[in-house]
Amino acid sequence: MKTLQKILATILLGAACSSCDLTLIPEDTVTPQTFFKTETDLRLWTNQFYTMLESPDNAAGLNADDMVDKSMGDVISGTRMASNEKGWTWTALRKINYYLANSHNCTDEAVRTKYDGVAYFFRAYFYYEKVLRYGDVPWYEQVIGSEEEELLKKPREDRGIIMDHVMNDLKNAIEMLPREKDVARVTRWSALALKSRIALYEGTWRKYRNLPDADKYLQLAADAASTFISESGYSLYKEGTEPYRDLFCSDDAKQEEVILARIYNFEGLNLSHNVQFNIRNSAAGFTRRFMNHYLMADGSRFTEKEGHETMSYTEETAGRDPRMAQTVLCPGYIAKGEESVTANDMTAMTGYEPIKFVSTAAHSGASKGTSDWPLFRTAEVYLNYAEAKAELGTLTKDDLLISIDRIRDRAGMKGLDMAAANANPDPFLLACYPNVTKSENTGVILEIRRERTIELVMEGLRMWDMFRWKEGAQLVNETNPYYGIYFSGPGLYDMDGDGSGDVCFVRENPPVTEPGVTYRVLGGDYALTDGDSGYIECYIRMNRKWDDKKYVRPIPTTALNDNPALGQNPGWKK
């Protein structure tokens, strides 16, 4: 049952979501003389900013090297062009700047300060999203009239200038926003979390491209995360026997850990998402490369176990980091609301089916998902802190105790031994991230990436992580094909570990089938790397070379036609 506070917040957010424009009070009739005077005015106007936040339907299905589905997206598929680029929209920025130009008409300074903080948060978020996608962009902090030709035709500014503005806006937001926890609205704590995310992105983007000021941003990331850790009072959710799994299929965001969430309520407000439906409907499946990131439960490396390459599904999933069985449909899986085990029926393209974000059967239909969607959570801030410190070369054992070790402890894993990691960097991870900094901290940086890969999977961050680490070539199966489960050949396979067969691989559909057995046709439903045996292989014919131009999107043709001074990003055609 939703709390009254969250329902009211959702009503307001839902009203804002109904249109790209503010329909309750049309902007062309709003003047400083009639609006921006009361807390109600400021709240109603700023509510629409929340529509900028990532939706779960977009984030959970954002493919990278860790997951494949029926539609791989335009970055990996190579279908992105300037003529069909749709992300170059500025309406939200105009509304933010319009608010900041007029909020001074509210005479209640405390109220005005709080909502100004909301506006600064979202302007920082808006420009972060633009820099992620396009690199250099024009900076605007005022409302532009239709006759202001010089401003409308201005060129783009260097991303460093934009990011300095973003950091300043976040400084304002951190100072102005309330310190109370509120999972449905931005606070000081969500501003600190956002700052740690943005500064880490910019710092590592610069470091892995030998650009100036990398350490400046990495230090800003570490400082923001440190303040959050020491002052916020947030911790990791640990209740129950499967806290990690429960965290992502709860109708009420776990406020011990979740800092900001999108709130959903189907029965009362008809607000829902499709994450659970899309997992099955799109045949989403984790790659073997992702699965191999999981350590054994005792902390040893799975990829150093003898014979790991050809282990059966039940063998490879046994005795692993407990988060695996709370993220992937492993033998023994019991769905929420059920009492019996559900066997893997090989619906997922790779065979490794996600169960993260999967709730009861009632949520499995289209637009039936009602679990709150975590936008920022404490575990990410811990990871941001550890990575920033490691990349700066200032990471200590004490830093790990308040970050990575807390995440591993929640999972039931022992802490990270920095000295051992640096003395013996994991060869598997070195192959996954060939561009990683080669230094005395290489091993621990790789281990932090392992944790980030596992902990944040399906949360919309993986592709951007690979971009900032300059590992784009790993996204297009240029050197690492999209492999799935290994099968030794045709025959019946026990997928749930109960001793009886669940899935049968055949060369053609048999005339008579056994009840309770799913039949999969080799060469039809699935392709195995060695014909009748090997790994499931997806997108065999998609092998293509990575082009570094893809690290940023093309400026849309329509925008260039309107303003040639913008210029096109390198490598892209108009």
Coordinates of C-alpha atoms in Angstrom, one line a residue:
M1 CA 0.0 0.0 0.0
K2 CA 1.4 3.3 -1.0
T3 CA 1.8 6.0 1.7
L4 CA -0.4 9.1 1.3
Q5 CA 2.7 11.2 0.8
K6 CA 3.9 9.0 -2.1
I7 CA 0.4 8.9 -3.7
L8 CA 0.2 12.7 -3.6
A9 CA 3.7 13.0 -5.1
T10 CA 2.7 10.6 -7.8
I11 CA -0.4 12.5 -8.7
L12 CA 1.7 15.6 -9.2
L13 CA 4.3 13.8 -11.2
G14 CA 1.6 12.1 -13.2
A15 CA 0.0 15.4 -14.0
A16 CA 3.4 16.6 -15.2
C17 CA 3.9 13.5 -17.3
S18 CA 0.7 14.1 -19.3
S19 CA 2.3 16.5 -21.7
C20 CA 5.7 18.0 -22.7
D21 CA 4.2 21.4 -21.9
L22 CA 2.6 22.7 -18.7
T23 CA -1.0 22.3 -19.5
L24 CA -2.5 23.2 -16.1
I25 CA -1.3 26.8 -16.5
P26 CA -0.4 27.6 -20.1
E27 CA 2.9 29.4 -20.3
D28 CA 1.6 32.1 -22.6
T29 CA -0.8 33.3 -19.9
V30 CA 1.6 33.0 -17.0
T31 CA 3.2 36.3 -16.0
P32 CA 5.1 37.3 -12.9
Q33 CA 2.1 39.4 -11.9
T34 CA -0.2 36.3 -11.8
F35 CA 2.2 33.4 -10.9
F36 CA 5.4 32.4 -9.1
K37 CA 4.2 34.0 -5.9
T38 CA 3.2 31.1 -3.7
E39 CA 4.6 27.7 -2.8
T40 CA 1.8 26.1 -4.7
D41 CA 2.8 28.1 -7.8
L42 CA 6.4 27.1 -7.5
R43 CA 5.6 23.4 -6.8
L44 CA 3.2 23.1 -9.7
W45 CA 5.7 24.6 -12.1
T46 CA 8.7 22.6 -11.0
N47 CA 6.7 19.3 -11.0
Q48 CA 7.1 19.1 -14.7
F49 CA 10.9 18.9 -14.4
Y50 CA 10.6 15.4 -13.0
T51 CA 9.5 14.1 -16.5
M52 CA 13.2 14.5 -17.5
L53 CA 14.3 11.6 -15.3
E54 CA 15.0 8.3 -16.9
S55 CA 12.0 6.0 -17.4
P56 CA 12.5 2.3 -16.4
D57 CA 11.3 1.1 -19.8
N58 CA 14.2 2.9 -21.4
A59 CA 16.9 2.2 -18.8
A60 CA 16.3 -1.5 -18.2
G61 CA 16.5 -2.3 -21.9
L62 CA 19.6 -0.2 -22.7
N63 CA 21.8 -2.8 -24.3
A64 CA 25.5 -2.9 -24.0
D65 CA 27.9 -5.9 -23.7
D66 CA 26.2 -7.4 -20.7
M67 CA 22.8 -8.1 -22.2
V68 CA 21.1 -8.8 -25.6
D69 CA 17.5 -8.9 -26.7
K70 CA 15.5 -8.9 -30.0
S71 CA 16.3 -5.2 -30.6
M72 CA 19.9 -4.1 -29.9
G73 CA 19.5 -0.4 -30.2
D74 CA 20.9 2.0 -32.7
V75 CA 24.4 2.4 -31.2
I76 CA 25.1 -1.3 -31.5
S77 CA 23.1 -2.0 -34.6
G78 CA 24.7 0.9 -36.5
T79 CA 21.4 2.5 -37.5
R80 CA 22.0 6.0 -36.0
M81 CA 22.1 8.9 -38.4
A82 CA 21.9 12.7 -38.2
S83 CA 18.6 12.6 -40.1
N84 CA 16.9 10.4 -37.5
E85 CA 18.5 11.8 -34.3
K86 CA 15.7 12.9 -31.9
G87 CA 17.4 13.8 -28.7
W88 CA 18.1 17.5 -29.5
T89 CA 15.2 19.0 -27.6
W90 CA 15.4 22.2 -25.4
T91 CA 11.9 22.7 -24.2
A92 CA 12.7 21.5 -20.7
L93 CA 15.6 23.9 -20.4
R94 CA 13.4 26.9 -21.4
K95 CA 10.9 26.0 -18.6
I96 CA 13.7 25.7 -16.1
N97 CA 15.2 29.1 -17.1
Y98 CA 11.8 30.7 -17.2
Y99 CA 11.2 29.6 -13.6
L100 CA 14.6 30.9 -12.4
A101 CA 14.0 34.2 -14.1
N102 CA 10.7 34.7 -12.2
S103 CA 10.9 32.8 -8.9
H104 CA 12.1 36.0 -7.1
N105 CA 8.4 37.1 -7.1
C106 CA 7.8 34.7 -4.3
T107 CA 8.5 36.7 -1.1
D108 CA 8.8 33.6 1.1
E109 CA 12.6 33.2 1.0
A110 CA 12.6 29.6 2.4
V111 CA 10.1 28.4 -0.1
R112 CA 11.9 30.1 -3.0
T113 CA 15.2 28.7 -2.0
K114 CA 13.9 25.1 -1.9
Y115 CA 12.3 25.3 -5.4
D116 CA 15.3 27.2 -6.8
G117 CA 17.3 24.2 -5.7
V118 CA 15.0 21.9 -7.6
A119 CA 15.5 24.0 -10.7
Y120 CA 19.3 24.0 -10.4
F121 CA 19.3 20.2 -9.9
F122 CA 17.3 19.7 -13.1
R123 CA 19.3 22.2 -15.1
A124 CA 22.4 20.3 -14.1
Y125 CA 20.7 17.0 -15.0
F126 CA 19.5 18.4 -18.4
Y127 CA 23.0 19.5 -19.4
Y128 CA 24.6 16.3 -18.2
E129 CA 22.3 14.4 -20.5
K130 CA 23.1 16.7 -23.4
V131 CA 26.9 16.3 -22.8
L132 CA 26.5 12.5 -22.5
R133 CA 24.9 12.4 -25.9
Y134 CA 26.5 15.3 -27.9
G135 CA 29.7 16.4 -26.2
D136 CA 29.9 20.2 -26.8
V137 CA 26.6 22.0 -26.7
P138 CA 25.5 25.6 -26.4
W139 CA 25.0 27.0 -22.9
Y140 CA 21.8 29.0 -22.1
E141 CA 20.9 30.3 -18.7
Q142 CA 18.2 32.7 -19.9
V143 CA 14.9 32.5 -21.7
I144 CA 15.4 33.2 -25.4
G145 CA 12.9 35.1 -27.3
S146 CA 12.0 34.3 -30.9
E147 CA 13.6 37.5 -32.1
E148 CA 17.0 37.0 -30.4
E149 CA 18.8 35.9 -33.5
E150 CA 22.3 36.1 -32.0
L151 CA 21.5 33.7 -29.2
L152 CA 19.5 31.4 -31.4
K153 CA 22.4 31.1 -33.8
K154 CA 25.2 30.8 -31.2
P155 CA 27.8 27.9 -31.7
R156 CA 28.4 25.1 -29.2
E157 CA 30.7 25.6 -26.3
D158 CA 33.5 23.3 -25.1
R159 CA 32.1 20.5 -22.8
G160 CA 34.5 21.7 -20.1
I161 CA 32.7 25.0 -19.9
I162 CA 29.4 23.2 -19.8
M163 CA 30.5 20.9 -17.0
D164 CA 31.8 23.8 -15.0
H165 CA 28.3 25.3 -15.2
V166 CA 26.8 22.0 -14.2
M167 CA 29.1 21.7 -11.2
N168 CA 28.1 25.2 -10.1
D169 CA 24.4 24.4 -10.5
L170 CA 24.9 21.3 -8.4
K171 CA 26.7 23.4 -5.8
N172 CA 23.6 25.6 -5.6
A173 CA 21.3 22.6 -5.5
I174 CA 23.2 21.0 -2.7
E175 CA 23.1 24.2 -0.6
M176 CA 19.4 25.0 -1.3
L177 CA 17.6 21.6 -1.3
P178 CA 16.1 20.2 1.9
R179 CA 18.1 17.7 4.0
E180 CA 15.0 15.5 4.7
K181 CA 14.9 12.2 2.9
D182 CA 12.1 12.0 0.3
V183 CA 12.2 9.2 -2.2
A184 CA 9.8 11.0 -4.6
R185 CA 11.4 14.5 -4.7
V186 CA 14.9 15.8 -5.1
T187 CA 16.8 16.6 -2.0
R188 CA 20.3 17.6 -0.9
W189 CA 21.2 13.9 -1.0
S190 CA 20.0 13.2 -4.5
A191 CA 22.0 16.3 -5.6
L192 CA 25.1 14.9 -4.0
A193 CA 24.4 11.5 -5.7
L194 CA 24.0 13.2 -9.1
K195 CA 27.2 15.2 -8.6
S196 CA 29.2 12.0 -7.8
R197 CA 27.8 10.4 -11.0
I198 CA 28.4 13.3 -13.3
A199 CA 31.9 14.2 -12.0
L200 CA 33.0 10.5 -12.2
Y201 CA 31.8 10.4 -15.7
E202 CA 33.6 13.5 -16.8
G203 CA 36.7 12.6 -14.8
T204 CA 37.1 9.2 -16.3
W205 CA 36.0 10.4 -19.8
R206 CA 38.9 12.8 -19.6
K207 CA 41.4 10.4 -18.1
Y208 CA 40.9 7.7 -20.7
R209 CA 41.3 10.3 -23.5
N210 CA 44.3 12.1 -22.0
L211 CA 42.3 15.3 -21.7
P212 CA 43.0 18.0 -19.1
D213 CA 41.3 18.3 -15.7
A214 CA 40.5 14.6 -15.2
D215 CA 41.7 14.7 -11.6
K216 CA 39.7 17.8 -10.9
Y217 CA 36.5 16.0 -11.7
L218 CA 37.5 12.8 -10.1
Q219 CA 38.2 14.7 -6.9
L220 CA 34.8 16.4 -7.1
A221 CA 33.2 13.0 -7.5
A222 CA 35.0 11.6 -4.4
D223 CA 34.2 14.6 -2.3
A224 CA 30.5 14.6 -3.2
A225 CA 30.3 10.8 -2.5
S226 CA 32.2 11.3 0.8
T227 CA 29.9 14.0 2.0
F228 CA 26.9 11.8 1.1
I229 CA 28.4 8.8 3.0
S230 CA 29.3 10.7 6.1
E231 CA 26.2 13.0 6.4
S232 CA 23.2 11.5 4.7
G233 CA 22.3 8.6 7.0
Y234 CA 21.5 6.3 4.0
S235 CA 22.6 2.6 4.1
L236 CA 22.1 -0.5 2.1
Y237 CA 18.8 -2.5 2.4
K238 CA 19.5 -5.8 4.1
E239 CA 16.2 -7.2 5.3
G240 CA 15.1 -10.8 4.5
T241 CA 17.0 -13.6 2.9
E242 CA 17.2 -12.0 -0.6
P243 CA 17.6 -8.3 0.0
Y244 CA 19.2 -7.5 -3.3
R245 CA 16.3 -9.2 -5.2
D246 CA 13.6 -7.6 -3.0
L247 CA 15.1 -4.1 -3.5
F248 CA 14.2 -4.2 -7.2
C249 CA 10.6 -5.6 -7.2
S250 CA 9.1 -3.6 -4.3
D251 CA 6.0 -1.5 -4.8
D252 CA 7.4 0.8 -2.2
A253 CA 11.0 1.9 -2.7
K254 CA 13.3 0.8 0.1
Q255 CA 14.0 4.2 1.6
E256 CA 17.0 3.0 3.6
E257 CA 18.9 2.8 0.3
V258 CA 16.9 4.4 -2.5
I259 CA 17.6 8.1 -2.6
L260 CA 15.2 9.1 -5.5
A261 CA 12.7 6.9 -7.4
R262 CA 10.0 7.1 -10.0
I263 CA 6.8 6.2 -8.1
Y264 CA 4.3 3.8 -9.7
N265 CA 0.7 2.9 -8.8
F266 CA -1.6 1.1 -11.2
E267 CA -4.8 0.5 -9.4
G268 CA -5.3 4.1 -8.1
L269 CA -3.5 6.2 -10.6
N270 CA -2.9 4.1 -13.7
L271 CA 0.8 4.7 -13.5
S272 CA 2.8 1.7 -14.6
H273 CA 5.8 0.4 -16.6
N274 CA 6.7 -2.5 -18.8
V275 CA 10.0 -3.7 -17.4
Q276 CA 8.8 -7.2 -16.4
F277 CA 6.8 -7.6 -19.6
N278 CA 9.7 -6.5 -21.7
I279 CA 12.2 -9.0 -20.2
R280 CA 10.2 -11.9 -21.5
N281 CA 8.6 -10.3 -24.6
S282 CA 12.0 -9.1 -25.9
A283 CA 13.8 -12.4 -24.9
A284 CA 16.3 -10.4 -22.9
G285 CA 19.3 -12.4 -21.8
F286 CA 22.6 -11.7 -20.0
T287 CA 25.8 -12.5 -21.9
R288 CA 28.3 -15.1 -20.7
R289 CA 30.8 -12.3 -20.5
F290 CA 28.6 -10.7 -17.9
M291 CA 28.0 -13.9 -16.0
N292 CA 31.7 -14.6 -15.8
H293 CA 32.1 -11.3 -13.7
Y294 CA 30.5 -13.1 -10.8
L295 CA 33.0 -14.5 -8.3
M296 CA 32.6 -17.8 -6.4
A297 CA 30.9 -17.4 -3.1
D298 CA 34.3 -17.8 -1.3
G299 CA 35.7 -14.9 -3.3
S300 CA 37.8 -16.9 -5.7
R301 CA 37.6 -16.3 -9.5
F302 CA 35.2 -18.5 -11.4
T303 CA 37.2 -17.9 -14.6
E304 CA 40.2 -19.6 -13.0
K305 CA 38.3 -22.8 -12.1
E306 CA 39.4 -25.8 -14.2
G307 CA 36.9 -26.6 -16.9
H308 CA 34.8 -23.5 -16.3
E309 CA 34.5 -22.9 -20.1
T310 CA 32.4 -26.0 -20.7
M311 CA 30.5 -26.4 -17.4
S312 CA 26.7 -27.1 -17.6
Y313 CA 24.2 -24.5 -16.6
T314 CA 23.7 -26.1 -13.2
E315 CA 27.4 -26.5 -12.6
E316 CA 28.4 -22.9 -13.5
T317 CA 25.7 -21.3 -11.4
A318 CA 26.5 -23.4 -8.3
G319 CA 28.4 -21.7 -5.4
R320 CA 28.6 -18.3 -7.0
D321 CA 28.2 -14.8 -5.5
P322 CA 24.6 -14.8 -4.1
R323 CA 23.6 -11.8 -6.2
M324 CA 23.7 -14.1 -9.3
A325 CA 20.7 -16.1 -8.1
Q326 CA 19.0 -12.8 -7.2
T327 CA 19.6 -11.4 -10.7
V328 CA 19.5 -14.4 -13.0
L329 CA 17.0 -17.3 -13.3
C330 CA 19.2 -20.0 -11.7
P331 CA 18.4 -23.5 -10.7
G332 CA 16.0 -23.5 -7.7
Y333 CA 14.4 -20.2 -8.7
I334 CA 11.0 -19.6 -7.2
A335 CA 9.0 -16.7 -8.6
K336 CA 7.5 -14.1 -6.3
G337 CA 4.1 -15.3 -5.2
E338 CA 4.8 -18.9 -6.1
E339 CA 5.7 -22.0 -4.1
S340 CA 7.3 -24.3 -6.7
V341 CA 10.5 -24.0 -8.6
T342 CA 10.4 -22.5 -12.1
A343 CA 12.8 -24.1 -14.5
N344 CA 14.7 -22.1 -17.1
D345 CA 12.8 -22.7 -20.4
M346 CA 15.4 -21.0 -22.5
T347 CA 13.2 -18.1 -23.5
A348 CA 16.1 -15.6 -23.1
M349 CA 18.2 -15.3 -26.3
T350 CA 21.3 -16.4 -24.4
G351 CA 19.6 -18.6 -21.9
Y352 CA 20.5 -16.4 -19.0
E353 CA 17.1 -14.9 -18.1
P354 CA 17.0 -11.8 -15.9
I355 CA 14.9 -11.9 -12.7
K356 CA 16.0 -8.5 -11.5
F357 CA 12.9 -6.3 -11.4
V358 CA 10.6 -9.3 -11.8
S359 CA 7.7 -9.4 -9.3
T360 CA 4.6 -11.6 -9.2
A361 CA 2.7 -12.9 -12.2
A362 CA 0.2 -10.1 -11.8
H363 CA 2.9 -7.7 -13.0
S364 CA 3.9 -9.7 -16.1
G365 CA 1.5 -8.1 -18.6
A366 CA 2.0 -5.0 -20.7
S367 CA 1.8 -1.9 -18.6
K368 CA 1.3 -3.9 -15.4
G369 CA 4.6 -3.1 -13.6
T370 CA 4.1 -1.1 -10.4
S371 CA 7.4 -1.5 -8.6
D372 CA 9.0 1.8 -7.8
W373 CA 12.0 2.5 -10.1
P374 CA 15.3 3.5 -8.3
L375 CA 16.9 6.4 -10.0
F376 CA 19.6 7.0 -7.5
R377 CA 20.6 4.6 -4.7
T378 CA 23.2 4.4 -2.1
A379 CA 25.2 1.5 -3.6
E380 CA 25.9 3.5 -6.7
V381 CA 27.3 6.4 -4.5
Y382 CA 29.6 3.9 -2.8
L383 CA 30.8 2.6 -6.1
N384 CA 31.4 6.1 -7.4
Y385 CA 33.4 6.9 -4.4
A386 CA 35.6 3.9 -4.6
E387 CA 36.2 4.3 -8.3
A388 CA 37.1 8.0 -8.1
K389 CA 39.6 7.3 -5.4
A390 CA 41.1 4.4 -7.2
E391 CA 41.5 6.3 -10.4
L392 CA 43.1 9.2 -8.5
G393 CA 45.5 6.7 -6.9
T394 CA 44.4 7.7 -3.4
L395 CA 42.2 4.7 -2.5
T396 CA 42.9 3.2 1.0
K397 CA 41.7 0.1 2.9
D398 CA 39.5 2.4 5.0
D399 CA 37.9 3.8 1.8
L400 CA 37.0 0.2 0.8
L401 CA 35.5 -0.5 4.2
I402 CA 32.9 2.3 3.7
S403 CA 32.1 1.5 0.1
I404 CA 32.9 -1.8 -1.7
D405 CA 33.0 -3.9 1.4
R406 CA 29.6 -2.7 2.5
I407 CA 28.2 -3.8 -0.9
R408 CA 29.9 -7.2 -0.7
D409 CA 28.8 -7.6 2.9
R410 CA 25.1 -7.2 1.9
A411 CA 25.7 -9.8 -0.8
G412 CA 27.2 -12.2 1.7
M413 CA 30.7 -11.9 0.2
K414 CA 34.0 -11.1 2.0
G415 CA 35.6 -7.7 1.5
L416 CA 38.0 -6.6 -1.3
D417 CA 41.7 -7.2 -0.7
M418 CA 43.3 -4.3 -2.4
A419 CA 46.9 -5.6 -2.1
A420 CA 46.0 -9.0 -3.5
A421 CA 44.0 -7.5 -6.4
N422 CA 46.8 -5.2 -7.4
A423 CA 49.4 -7.9 -7.1
N424 CA 47.5 -10.2 -9.4
P425 CA 45.1 -8.4 -11.7
D426 CA 42.4 -10.7 -13.1
P427 CA 43.3 -11.8 -16.6
F428 CA 39.6 -12.2 -17.5
L429 CA 38.8 -8.6 -16.5
L430 CA 41.9 -7.3 -18.3
A431 CA 40.5 -8.9 -21.5
C432 CA 37.1 -7.3 -20.8
Y433 CA 38.7 -3.8 -20.3
P434 CA 41.8 -3.7 -22.3
N435 CA 42.1 0.1 -22.1
V436 CA 42.2 0.2 -18.3
T437 CA 44.9 2.3 -16.8
K438 CA 48.1 0.2 -16.4
S439 CA 49.4 1.2 -13.0
E440 CA 49.9 -0.1 -9.5
N441 CA 46.2 0.3 -9.0
T442 CA 45.1 -1.7 -12.1
G443 CA 43.9 -4.7 -10.1
V444 CA 41.7 -2.8 -7.7
I445 CA 40.2 -0.6 -10.5
L446 CA 39.3 -3.8 -12.3
E447 CA 37.7 -5.3 -9.1
I448 CA 35.7 -2.1 -8.6
R449 CA 34.5 -2.4 -12.2
R450 CA 33.5 -6.0 -11.5
E451 CA 31.4 -4.8 -8.6
R452 CA 29.8 -2.0 -10.6
T453 CA 29.0 -4.4 -13.5
I454 CA 27.2 -6.9 -11.1
E455 CA 25.6 -4.5 -8.7
L456 CA 24.2 -1.9 -11.2
V457 CA 23.2 -4.3 -14.1
M458 CA 20.0 -3.2 -15.9
E459 CA 19.9 0.2 -14.2
G460 CA 20.7 2.1 -17.4
L461 CA 24.4 2.9 -16.7
R462 CA 26.4 0.1 -18.4
M463 CA 26.6 1.6 -21.9
W464 CA 27.7 5.0 -20.4
D465 CA 30.3 3.3 -18.2
M466 CA 31.8 1.6 -21.3
F467 CA 31.8 4.9 -23.1
R468 CA 33.6 6.8 -20.3
W469 CA 36.2 4.0 -20.0
K470 CA 36.7 4.1 -23.8
E471 CA 35.7 0.5 -24.3
G472 CA 33.3 0.9 -27.1
A473 CA 34.8 -1.9 -29.1
Q474 CA 33.5 -4.3 -26.5
L475 CA 29.9 -3.4 -27.3
V476 CA 29.7 -4.6 -30.9
N477 CA 31.0 -8.2 -30.5
E478 CA 34.1 -7.2 -32.4
T479 CA 36.4 -9.2 -30.0
N480 CA 33.9 -10.7 -27.6
P481 CA 30.9 -12.3 -29.2
Y482 CA 27.5 -12.4 -27.5
Y483 CA 27.7 -15.9 -26.0
G484 CA 25.2 -17.6 -23.8
I485 CA 24.9 -21.0 -22.0
Y486 CA 27.2 -23.9 -23.1
F487 CA 25.5 -27.1 -24.3
S488 CA 27.5 -30.2 -25.1
G489 CA 25.1 -31.4 -27.9
P490 CA 21.6 -32.4 -28.7
G491 CA 19.6 -34.1 -25.8
L492 CA 17.7 -33.5 -22.6
Y493 CA 19.0 -31.0 -20.0
D494 CA 18.1 -30.5 -16.4
M495 CA 17.8 -26.8 -16.0
D496 CA 16.5 -26.6 -12.4
G497 CA 18.7 -29.2 -10.7
D498 CA 15.9 -31.5 -9.7
G499 CA 17.3 -34.5 -11.6
S500 CA 14.8 -34.5 -14.5
G501 CA 15.0 -33.0 -17.9
D502 CA 13.4 -29.6 -18.7
V503 CA 14.8 -28.5 -22.0
C504 CA 15.6 -30.8 -25.0
F505 CA 17.8 -29.7 -27.8
V506 CA 16.9 -31.4 -31.1
R507 CA 17.8 -31.1 -34.8
E508 CA 14.1 -31.0 -35.8
N509 CA 10.8 -31.0 -33.9
P510 CA 9.9 -34.5 -32.8
P511 CA 6.5 -36.0 -33.7
V512 CA 5.9 -36.9 -30.1
T513 CA 6.9 -34.7 -27.1
E514 CA 7.2 -35.3 -23.4
P515 CA 4.9 -33.3 -21.1
G516 CA 6.8 -30.6 -19.2
V517 CA 9.7 -30.5 -21.6
T518 CA 10.5 -27.5 -23.8
Y519 CA 12.0 -28.4 -27.2
R520 CA 14.5 -26.1 -28.9
V521 CA 15.7 -26.7 -32.4
L522 CA 19.4 -26.4 -33.1
G523 CA 20.1 -24.2 -36.0
G524 CA 16.5 -22.8 -35.8
D525 CA 15.8 -21.5 -32.3
Y526 CA 19.4 -21.4 -31.4
A527 CA 22.8 -21.4 -33.0
L528 CA 25.7 -23.0 -31.2
T529 CA 29.3 -22.0 -31.8
D530 CA 30.3 -25.5 -33.0
G531 CA 27.2 -26.5 -34.8
D532 CA 25.6 -29.2 -32.6
S533 CA 27.5 -28.1 -29.5
G534 CA 29.1 -25.0 -27.9
Y535 CA 27.9 -21.7 -26.6
I536 CA 24.6 -20.1 -27.7
E537 CA 25.7 -17.3 -30.0
C538 CA 23.6 -14.3 -30.8
Y539 CA 23.9 -11.8 -33.7
I540 CA 26.4 -13.9 -35.5
R541 CA 26.3 -11.8 -38.6
M542 CA 26.4 -8.5 -36.8
N543 CA 30.2 -8.4 -36.3
R544 CA 31.3 -4.9 -37.1
K545 CA 34.2 -2.6 -36.3
W546 CA 33.7 0.0 -33.6
D547 CA 33.9 3.6 -34.8
D548 CA 34.9 6.1 -32.1
K549 CA 32.5 8.7 -33.6
K550 CA 29.8 6.7 -31.7
Y551 CA 31.0 7.9 -28.4
V552 CA 28.8 11.0 -29.1
R553 CA 25.7 11.3 -31.2
P554 CA 25.3 13.3 -34.4
I555 CA 23.9 16.8 -34.3
P556 CA 20.5 16.4 -36.0
T557 CA 20.2 17.5 -39.6
T558 CA 17.2 19.7 -38.7
A559 CA 19.2 21.5 -36.0
L560 CA 22.1 22.1 -38.4
N561 CA 19.7 23.5 -41.0
D562 CA 18.4 26.0 -38.4
N563 CA 21.8 26.8 -37.0
P564 CA 24.9 25.9 -39.1
A565 CA 27.1 27.4 -36.4
L566 CA 26.6 24.3 -34.3
G567 CA 28.8 22.2 -36.6
Q568 CA 28.6 18.4 -36.8
N569 CA 30.4 16.0 -34.5
P570 CA 33.5 14.4 -36.0
G571 CA 32.8 11.5 -38.3
W572 CA 29.1 12.1 -38.7
K573 CA 27.5 13.3 -41.9
K574 CA 25.0 16.1 -41.9

